[in-house]
mmCIF file with all atom_site columns, C-alpha atoms in Angstrom:
data_model
loop_
_atom_site.group_PDB
_atom_site.id
_atom_site.type_symbol
_atom_site.label_atom_id
_atom_site.label_alt_id
_atom_site.label_comp_id
_atom_site.label_asym_id
_atom_site.label_entity_id
_atom_site.label_seq_id
_atom_site.pdbx_PDB_ins_code
_atom_site.Cartn_x
_atom_site.Cartn_y
_atom_site.Cartn_z
_atom_site.occupancy
_atom_site.B_iso_or_equiv
_atom_site.pdbx_formal_charge
_atom_site.auth_seq_id
_atom_site.auth_comp_id
_atom_site.auth_asym_id
_atom_site.auth_atom_id
_atom_site.pdbx_PDB_model_num
ATOM 1   C CA . MET A 1 1   ? 0.935   -68.138 41.931 1.00 0.00 ? 1   MET A CA 1
ATOM 2   C CA . TYR A 1 2   ? 3.433   -68.681 44.732 1.00 0.00 ? 2   TYR A CA 1
ATOM 3   C CA . PHE A 1 3   ? 4.595   -65.659 46.761 1.00 0.00 ? 3   PHE A CA 1
ATOM 4   C CA . ASN A 1 4   ? 7.890   -65.477 48.586 1.00 0.00 ? 4   ASN A CA 1
ATOM 5   C CA . HIS A 1 5   ? 6.813   -63.851 51.860 1.00 0.00 ? 5   HIS A CA 1
ATOM 6   C CA . GLN A 1 6   ? 10.230  -62.297 52.531 1.00 0.00 ? 6   GLN A CA 1
ATOM 7   C CA . LYS A 1 7   ? 10.007  -60.191 49.373 1.00 0.00 ? 7   LYS A CA 1
ATOM 8   C CA . LEU A 1 8   ? 6.604   -58.694 50.131 1.00 0.00 ? 8   LEU A CA 1
ATOM 9   C CA . SER A 1 9   ? 6.610   -55.077 51.254 1.00 0.00 ? 9   SER A CA 1
ATOM 10  C CA . CYS A 1 10  ? 4.931   -54.024 54.493 1.00 0.00 ? 10  CYS A CA 1
ATOM 11  C CA . LYS A 1 11  ? 1.967   -52.644 52.502 1.00 0.00 ? 11  LYS A CA 1
ATOM 12  C CA . GLU A 1 12  ? 1.618   -55.832 50.460 1.00 0.00 ? 12  GLU A CA 1
ATOM 13  C CA . THR A 1 13  ? 1.785   -57.936 53.608 1.00 0.00 ? 13  THR A CA 1
ATOM 14  C CA . ALA A 1 14  ? -0.870  -55.801 55.306 1.00 0.00 ? 14  ALA A CA 1
ATOM 15  C CA . LEU A 1 15  ? -3.172  -55.963 52.294 1.00 0.00 ? 15  LEU A CA 1
ATOM 16  C CA . GLN A 1 16  ? -2.675  -59.706 52.017 1.00 0.00 ? 16  GLN A CA 1
ATOM 17  C CA . LEU A 1 17  ? -3.589  -60.126 55.712 1.00 0.00 ? 17  LEU A CA 1
ATOM 18  C CA . LEU A 1 18  ? -6.627  -57.860 55.350 1.00 0.00 ? 18  LEU A CA 1
ATOM 19  C CA . SER A 1 19  ? -7.819  -59.783 52.291 1.00 0.00 ? 19  SER A CA 1
ATOM 20  C CA . ARG A 1 20  ? -8.266  -62.876 54.493 1.00 0.00 ? 20  ARG A CA 1
ATOM 21  C CA . ARG A 1 21  ? -10.092 -61.273 57.430 1.00 0.00 ? 21  ARG A CA 1
ATOM 22  C CA . ASP A 1 22  ? -10.674 -58.017 59.307 1.00 0.00 ? 22  ASP A CA 1
ATOM 23  C CA . TYR A 1 23  ? -8.106  -56.810 61.798 1.00 0.00 ? 23  TYR A CA 1
ATOM 24  C CA . GLY A 1 24  ? -8.217  -54.128 64.446 1.00 0.00 ? 24  GLY A CA 1
ATOM 25  C CA . GLU A 1 25  ? -5.505  -51.493 64.108 1.00 0.00 ? 25  GLU A CA 1
ATOM 26  C CA . GLN A 1 26  ? -3.391  -52.720 67.029 1.00 0.00 ? 26  GLN A CA 1
ATOM 27  C CA . GLU A 1 27  ? -3.807  -56.349 66.035 1.00 0.00 ? 27  GLU A CA 1
ATOM 28  C CA . LEU A 1 28  ? -2.554  -55.571 62.506 1.00 0.00 ? 28  LEU A CA 1
ATOM 29  C CA . HIS A 1 29  ? 0.303   -53.533 63.985 1.00 0.00 ? 29  HIS A CA 1
ATOM 30  C CA . ARG A 1 30  ? 1.404   -56.510 66.113 1.00 0.00 ? 30  ARG A CA 1
ATOM 31  C CA . LYS A 1 31  ? 1.148   -58.859 63.142 1.00 0.00 ? 31  LYS A CA 1
ATOM 32  C CA . LEU A 1 32  ? 3.332   -56.617 60.955 1.00 0.00 ? 32  LEU A CA 1
ATOM 33  C CA . ALA A 1 33  ? 5.846   -56.021 63.750 1.00 0.00 ? 33  ALA A CA 1
ATOM 34  C CA . GLY A 1 34  ? 6.066   -59.788 64.204 1.00 0.00 ? 34  GLY A CA 1
ATOM 35  C CA . LYS A 1 35  ? 7.068   -60.065 60.559 1.00 0.00 ? 35  LYS A CA 1
ATOM 36  C CA . GLY A 1 36  ? 10.012  -57.734 61.177 1.00 0.00 ? 36  GLY A CA 1
ATOM 37  C CA . PHE A 1 37  ? 8.820   -54.477 59.640 1.00 0.00 ? 37  PHE A CA 1
ATOM 38  C CA . SER A 1 38  ? 10.028  -51.197 61.180 1.00 0.00 ? 38  SER A CA 1
ATOM 39  C CA . GLU A 1 39  ? 7.768   -48.952 63.266 1.00 0.00 ? 39  GLU A CA 1
ATOM 40  C CA . ASN A 1 40  ? 8.093   -46.277 60.578 1.00 0.00 ? 40  ASN A CA 1
ATOM 41  C CA . GLU A 1 41  ? 6.934   -48.646 57.799 1.00 0.00 ? 41  GLU A CA 1
ATOM 42  C CA . ILE A 1 42  ? 4.100   -49.968 59.942 1.00 0.00 ? 42  ILE A CA 1
ATOM 43  C CA . GLY A 1 43  ? 2.923   -46.462 60.845 1.00 0.00 ? 43  GLY A CA 1
ATOM 44  C CA . GLU A 1 44  ? 2.796   -45.426 57.181 1.00 0.00 ? 44  GLU A CA 1
ATOM 45  C CA . VAL A 1 45  ? 0.941   -48.590 56.165 1.00 0.00 ? 45  VAL A CA 1
ATOM 46  C CA . LEU A 1 46  ? -1.586  -48.283 59.016 1.00 0.00 ? 46  LEU A CA 1
ATOM 47  C CA . ALA A 1 47  ? -2.267  -44.656 58.014 1.00 0.00 ? 47  ALA A CA 1
ATOM 48  C CA . TYR A 1 48  ? -2.672  -45.762 54.379 1.00 0.00 ? 48  TYR A CA 1
ATOM 49  C CA . CYS A 1 49  ? -5.071  -48.568 55.343 1.00 0.00 ? 49  CYS A CA 1
ATOM 50  C CA . HIS A 1 50  ? -6.990  -46.293 57.698 1.00 0.00 ? 50  HIS A CA 1
ATOM 51  C CA . ASP A 1 51  ? -7.372  -43.571 55.035 1.00 0.00 ? 51  ASP A CA 1
ATOM 52  C CA . LEU A 1 52  ? -8.782  -46.099 52.569 1.00 0.00 ? 52  LEU A CA 1
ATOM 53  C CA . GLY A 1 53  ? -11.137 -47.546 55.186 1.00 0.00 ? 53  GLY A CA 1
ATOM 54  C CA . TYR A 1 54  ? -9.422  -50.941 55.211 1.00 0.00 ? 54  TYR A CA 1
ATOM 55  C CA . ILE A 1 55  ? -9.068  -50.768 58.986 1.00 0.00 ? 55  ILE A CA 1
ATOM 56  C CA . ASP A 1 56  ? -11.664 -49.225 61.279 1.00 0.00 ? 56  ASP A CA 1
ATOM 57  C CA . ASP A 1 57  ? -11.744 -50.366 64.899 1.00 0.00 ? 57  ASP A CA 1
ATOM 58  C CA . ILE A 1 58  ? -15.458 -49.611 65.323 1.00 0.00 ? 58  ILE A CA 1
ATOM 59  C CA . LYS A 1 59  ? -16.460 -51.619 62.235 1.00 0.00 ? 59  LYS A CA 1
ATOM 60  C CA . PHE A 1 60  ? -14.040 -54.359 63.315 1.00 0.00 ? 60  PHE A CA 1
ATOM 61  C CA . ALA A 1 61  ? -15.654 -54.429 66.772 1.00 0.00 ? 61  ALA A CA 1
ATOM 62  C CA . GLN A 1 62  ? -19.158 -54.552 65.250 1.00 0.00 ? 62  GLN A CA 1
ATOM 63  C CA . SER A 1 63  ? -18.138 -57.496 63.098 1.00 0.00 ? 63  SER A CA 1
ATOM 64  C CA . GLN A 1 64  ? -16.718 -59.299 66.123 1.00 0.00 ? 64  GLN A CA 1
ATOM 65  C CA . ILE A 1 65  ? -19.851 -58.548 68.182 1.00 0.00 ? 65  ILE A CA 1
ATOM 66  C CA . ARG A 1 66  ? -22.083 -60.006 65.440 1.00 0.00 ? 66  ARG A CA 1
ATOM 67  C CA . GLN A 1 67  ? -19.959 -63.164 65.291 1.00 0.00 ? 67  GLN A CA 1
ATOM 68  C CA . HIS A 1 68  ? -19.978 -63.660 69.056 1.00 0.00 ? 68  HIS A CA 1
ATOM 69  C CA . ILE A 1 69  ? -23.721 -63.040 69.371 1.00 0.00 ? 69  ILE A CA 1
ATOM 70  C CA . SER A 1 70  ? -24.344 -65.636 66.662 1.00 0.00 ? 70  SER A CA 1
ATOM 71  C CA . LYS A 1 71  ? -22.298 -68.079 68.767 1.00 0.00 ? 71  LYS A CA 1
ATOM 72  C CA . GLY A 1 72  ? -24.528 -67.350 71.772 1.00 0.00 ? 72  GLY A CA 1
ATOM 73  C CA . GLN A 1 73  ? -21.945 -65.423 73.766 1.00 0.00 ? 73  GLN A CA 1
ATOM 74  C CA . GLY A 1 74  ? -22.700 -62.634 76.219 1.00 0.00 ? 74  GLY A CA 1
ATOM 75  C CA . GLU A 1 75  ? -21.576 -59.040 76.449 1.00 0.00 ? 75  GLU A CA 1
ATOM 76  C CA . ILE A 1 76  ? -18.947 -59.653 79.133 1.00 0.00 ? 76  ILE A CA 1
ATOM 77  C CA . ARG A 1 77  ? -17.136 -62.237 77.016 1.00 0.00 ? 77  ARG A CA 1
ATOM 78  C CA . ILE A 1 78  ? -17.373 -60.108 73.871 1.00 0.00 ? 78  ILE A CA 1
ATOM 79  C CA . ARG A 1 79  ? -15.949 -57.042 75.626 1.00 0.00 ? 79  ARG A CA 1
ATOM 80  C CA . GLN A 1 80  ? -13.110 -59.128 77.051 1.00 0.00 ? 80  GLN A CA 1
ATOM 81  C CA . GLU A 1 81  ? -12.235 -60.541 73.623 1.00 0.00 ? 81  GLU A CA 1
ATOM 82  C CA . LEU A 1 82  ? -12.234 -57.065 72.046 1.00 0.00 ? 82  LEU A CA 1
ATOM 83  C CA . LYS A 1 83  ? -9.979  -55.722 74.802 1.00 0.00 ? 83  LYS A CA 1
ATOM 84  C CA . GLN A 1 84  ? -7.580  -58.609 74.142 1.00 0.00 ? 84  GLN A CA 1
ATOM 85  C CA . LYS A 1 85  ? -7.485  -57.465 70.518 1.00 0.00 ? 85  LYS A CA 1
ATOM 86  C CA . SER A 1 86  ? -6.541  -53.960 71.771 1.00 0.00 ? 86  SER A CA 1
ATOM 87  C CA . VAL A 1 87  ? -9.772  -52.243 70.740 1.00 0.00 ? 87  VAL A CA 1
ATOM 88  C CA . SER A 1 88  ? -10.288 -49.149 72.913 1.00 0.00 ? 88  SER A CA 1
ATOM 89  C CA . GLU A 1 89  ? -13.089 -49.018 75.483 1.00 0.00 ? 89  GLU A CA 1
ATOM 90  C CA . THR A 1 90  ? -14.564 -46.027 73.612 1.00 0.00 ? 90  THR A CA 1
ATOM 91  C CA . ASP A 1 91  ? -14.649 -47.908 70.299 1.00 0.00 ? 91  ASP A CA 1
ATOM 92  C CA . ILE A 1 92  ? -16.167 -50.950 72.012 1.00 0.00 ? 92  ILE A CA 1
ATOM 93  C CA . ASP A 1 93  ? -18.910 -48.795 73.565 1.00 0.00 ? 93  ASP A CA 1
ATOM 94  C CA . MET A 1 94  ? -19.635 -47.131 70.212 1.00 0.00 ? 94  MET A CA 1
ATOM 95  C CA . ALA A 1 95  ? -19.795 -50.511 68.465 1.00 0.00 ? 95  ALA A CA 1
ATOM 96  C CA . PHE A 1 96  ? -22.270 -51.888 71.035 1.00 0.00 ? 96  PHE A CA 1
ATOM 97  C CA . GLN A 1 97  ? -24.619 -48.908 70.468 1.00 0.00 ? 97  GLN A CA 1
ATOM 98  C CA . ASP A 1 98  ? -25.667 -50.416 67.138 1.00 0.00 ? 98  ASP A CA 1
ATOM 99  C CA . PHE A 1 99  ? -26.902 -53.623 68.772 1.00 0.00 ? 99  PHE A CA 1
ATOM 100 C CA . ASP A 1 100 ? -30.246 -54.009 70.481 1.00 0.00 ? 100 ASP A CA 1
ATOM 101 C CA . THR A 1 101 ? -29.592 -57.457 71.868 1.00 0.00 ? 101 THR A CA 1
ATOM 102 C CA . ASP A 1 102 ? -31.748 -59.007 74.573 1.00 0.00 ? 102 ASP A CA 1
ATOM 103 C CA . TRP A 1 103 ? -28.926 -60.572 76.592 1.00 0.00 ? 103 TRP A CA 1
ATOM 104 C CA . TYR A 1 104 ? -31.428 -62.355 78.871 1.00 0.00 ? 104 TYR A CA 1
ATOM 105 C CA . GLU A 1 105 ? -33.009 -64.174 75.942 1.00 0.00 ? 105 GLU A CA 1
ATOM 106 C CA . LEU A 1 106 ? -29.621 -64.901 74.390 1.00 0.00 ? 106 LEU A CA 1
ATOM 107 C CA . ALA A 1 107 ? -28.529 -66.479 77.690 1.00 0.00 ? 107 ALA A CA 1
ATOM 108 C CA . ARG A 1 108 ? -31.707 -68.586 77.736 1.00 0.00 ? 108 ARG A CA 1
ATOM 109 C CA . ILE A 1 109 ? -31.210 -69.667 74.114 1.00 0.00 ? 109 ILE A CA 1
ATOM 110 C CA . SER A 1 110 ? -27.593 -70.632 74.878 1.00 0.00 ? 110 SER A CA 1
ATOM 111 C CA . ALA A 1 111 ? -28.714 -72.644 77.900 1.00 0.00 ? 111 ALA A CA 1
ATOM 112 C CA . MET A 1 112 ? -31.486 -74.372 75.919 1.00 0.00 ? 112 MET A CA 1
ATOM 113 C CA . LYS A 1 113 ? -29.084 -75.286 73.116 1.00 0.00 ? 113 LYS A CA 1
ATOM 114 C CA . LYS A 1 114 ? -26.679 -76.864 75.567 1.00 0.00 ? 114 LYS A CA 1
ATOM 115 C CA . TYR A 1 115 ? -29.094 -78.495 78.027 1.00 0.00 ? 115 TYR A CA 1
ATOM 116 C CA . ARG A 1 116 ? -32.347 -78.948 76.028 1.00 0.00 ? 116 ARG A CA 1
ATOM 117 C CA . VAL A 1 117 ? -34.551 -78.739 79.148 1.00 0.00 ? 117 VAL A CA 1
ATOM 118 C CA . LEU A 1 118 ? -34.329 -76.273 82.004 1.00 0.00 ? 118 LEU A CA 1
ATOM 119 C CA . GLU A 1 119 ? -36.382 -78.056 84.646 1.00 0.00 ? 119 GLU A CA 1
ATOM 120 C CA . THR A 1 120 ? -35.170 -77.821 88.210 1.00 0.00 ? 120 THR A CA 1
ATOM 121 C CA . VAL A 1 121 ? -31.942 -79.762 88.660 1.00 0.00 ? 121 VAL A CA 1
ATOM 122 C CA . GLU A 1 122 ? -29.789 -80.776 91.608 1.00 0.00 ? 122 GLU A CA 1
ATOM 123 C CA . PRO A 1 123 ? -27.454 -78.062 92.993 1.00 0.00 ? 123 PRO A CA 1
ATOM 124 C CA . LYS A 1 124 ? -24.281 -79.598 91.549 1.00 0.00 ? 124 LYS A CA 1
ATOM 125 C CA . GLU A 1 125 ? -25.750 -79.632 88.016 1.00 0.00 ? 125 GLU A CA 1
ATOM 126 C CA . TYR A 1 126 ? -27.164 -76.116 88.482 1.00 0.00 ? 126 TYR A CA 1
ATOM 127 C CA . ALA A 1 127 ? -23.684 -74.872 89.478 1.00 0.00 ? 127 ALA A CA 1
ATOM 128 C CA . ARG A 1 128 ? -22.224 -76.515 86.370 1.00 0.00 ? 128 ARG A CA 1
ATOM 129 C CA . ARG A 1 129 ? -24.777 -74.727 84.192 1.00 0.00 ? 129 ARG A CA 1
ATOM 130 C CA . VAL A 1 130 ? -24.048 -71.400 85.906 1.00 0.00 ? 130 VAL A CA 1
ATOM 131 C CA . ARG A 1 131 ? -20.323 -71.841 85.211 1.00 0.00 ? 131 ARG A CA 1
ATOM 132 C CA . PHE A 1 132 ? -21.049 -72.628 81.569 1.00 0.00 ? 132 PHE A CA 1
ATOM 133 C CA . LEU A 1 133 ? -23.076 -69.436 81.137 1.00 0.00 ? 133 LEU A CA 1
ATOM 134 C CA . GLN A 1 134 ? -20.511 -67.367 83.050 1.00 0.00 ? 134 GLN A CA 1
ATOM 135 C CA . TYR A 1 135 ? -17.843 -68.624 80.679 1.00 0.00 ? 135 TYR A CA 1
ATOM 136 C CA . ARG A 1 136 ? -20.093 -67.620 77.781 1.00 0.00 ? 136 ARG A CA 1
ATOM 137 C CA . GLY A 1 137 ? -20.076 -64.054 79.147 1.00 0.00 ? 137 GLY A CA 1
ATOM 138 C CA . PHE A 1 138 ? -23.425 -63.578 80.850 1.00 0.00 ? 138 PHE A CA 1
ATOM 139 C CA . ASP A 1 139 ? -23.917 -61.777 84.168 1.00 0.00 ? 139 ASP A CA 1
ATOM 140 C CA . PHE A 1 140 ? -25.604 -63.344 87.184 1.00 0.00 ? 140 PHE A CA 1
ATOM 141 C CA . GLU A 1 141 ? -29.064 -61.847 86.555 1.00 0.00 ? 141 GLU A CA 1
ATOM 142 C CA . GLN A 1 142 ? -29.030 -63.072 82.956 1.00 0.00 ? 142 GLN A CA 1
ATOM 143 C CA . ILE A 1 143 ? -27.922 -66.533 84.112 1.00 0.00 ? 143 ILE A CA 1
ATOM 144 C CA . GLN A 1 144 ? -30.658 -66.706 86.737 1.00 0.00 ? 144 GLN A CA 1
ATOM 145 C CA . TYR A 1 145 ? -33.223 -65.738 84.099 1.00 0.00 ? 145 TYR A CA 1
ATOM 146 C CA . ALA A 1 146 ? -31.863 -68.289 81.640 1.00 0.00 ? 146 ALA A CA 1
ATOM 147 C CA . LEU A 1 147 ? -31.885 -71.163 84.129 1.00 0.00 ? 147 LEU A CA 1
ATOM 148 C CA . THR A 1 148 ? -35.314 -70.451 85.618 1.00 0.00 ? 148 THR A CA 1
ATOM 149 C CA . PRO A 1 149 ? -37.858 -72.873 84.140 1.00 0.00 ? 149 PRO A CA 1
ATOM 150 C CA . ASP A 1 150 ? -40.890 -71.234 82.533 1.00 0.00 ? 150 ASP A CA 1
ATOM 151 C CA . SER A 1 151 ? -43.931 -71.426 84.781 1.00 0.00 ? 151 SER A CA 1
ATOM 152 C CA . ASP A 1 152 ? -47.202 -71.860 82.956 1.00 0.00 ? 152 ASP A CA 1
ATOM 153 C CA . GLU A 1 153 ? -49.422 -70.733 85.807 1.00 0.00 ? 153 GLU A CA 1
#
């Protein structure tokens, strides 16, 4: 069935968007505002969706965290992405409480996936690997751990 998007109400548009993927409250607000709905309409629809549990910033953040961890990304990058999606610092902190992730091991796994072997390399290559892991969202201690070859002494 073909839908004419201009005839959909704000609520229908919101539900259609939410049927495709999860949205944070502010992200959905921006999307609806971009489609020309009034602040009043958007406010009512967000309250409706919130009351029914269709939008929940903590659950949204948890879903995003799971996705980013599965991609081998670190906490810094994940927090940055959630902030860009206008999730509050408080909600981000609450969402992270449900995860017991070993960021050091995740950094090592990400490095191993990309570089296969972690033997000592020349400084230029080491710097390139550090930049890669920084981009992935790991802090310096995690990167050092990830790029230190295992010693079987």
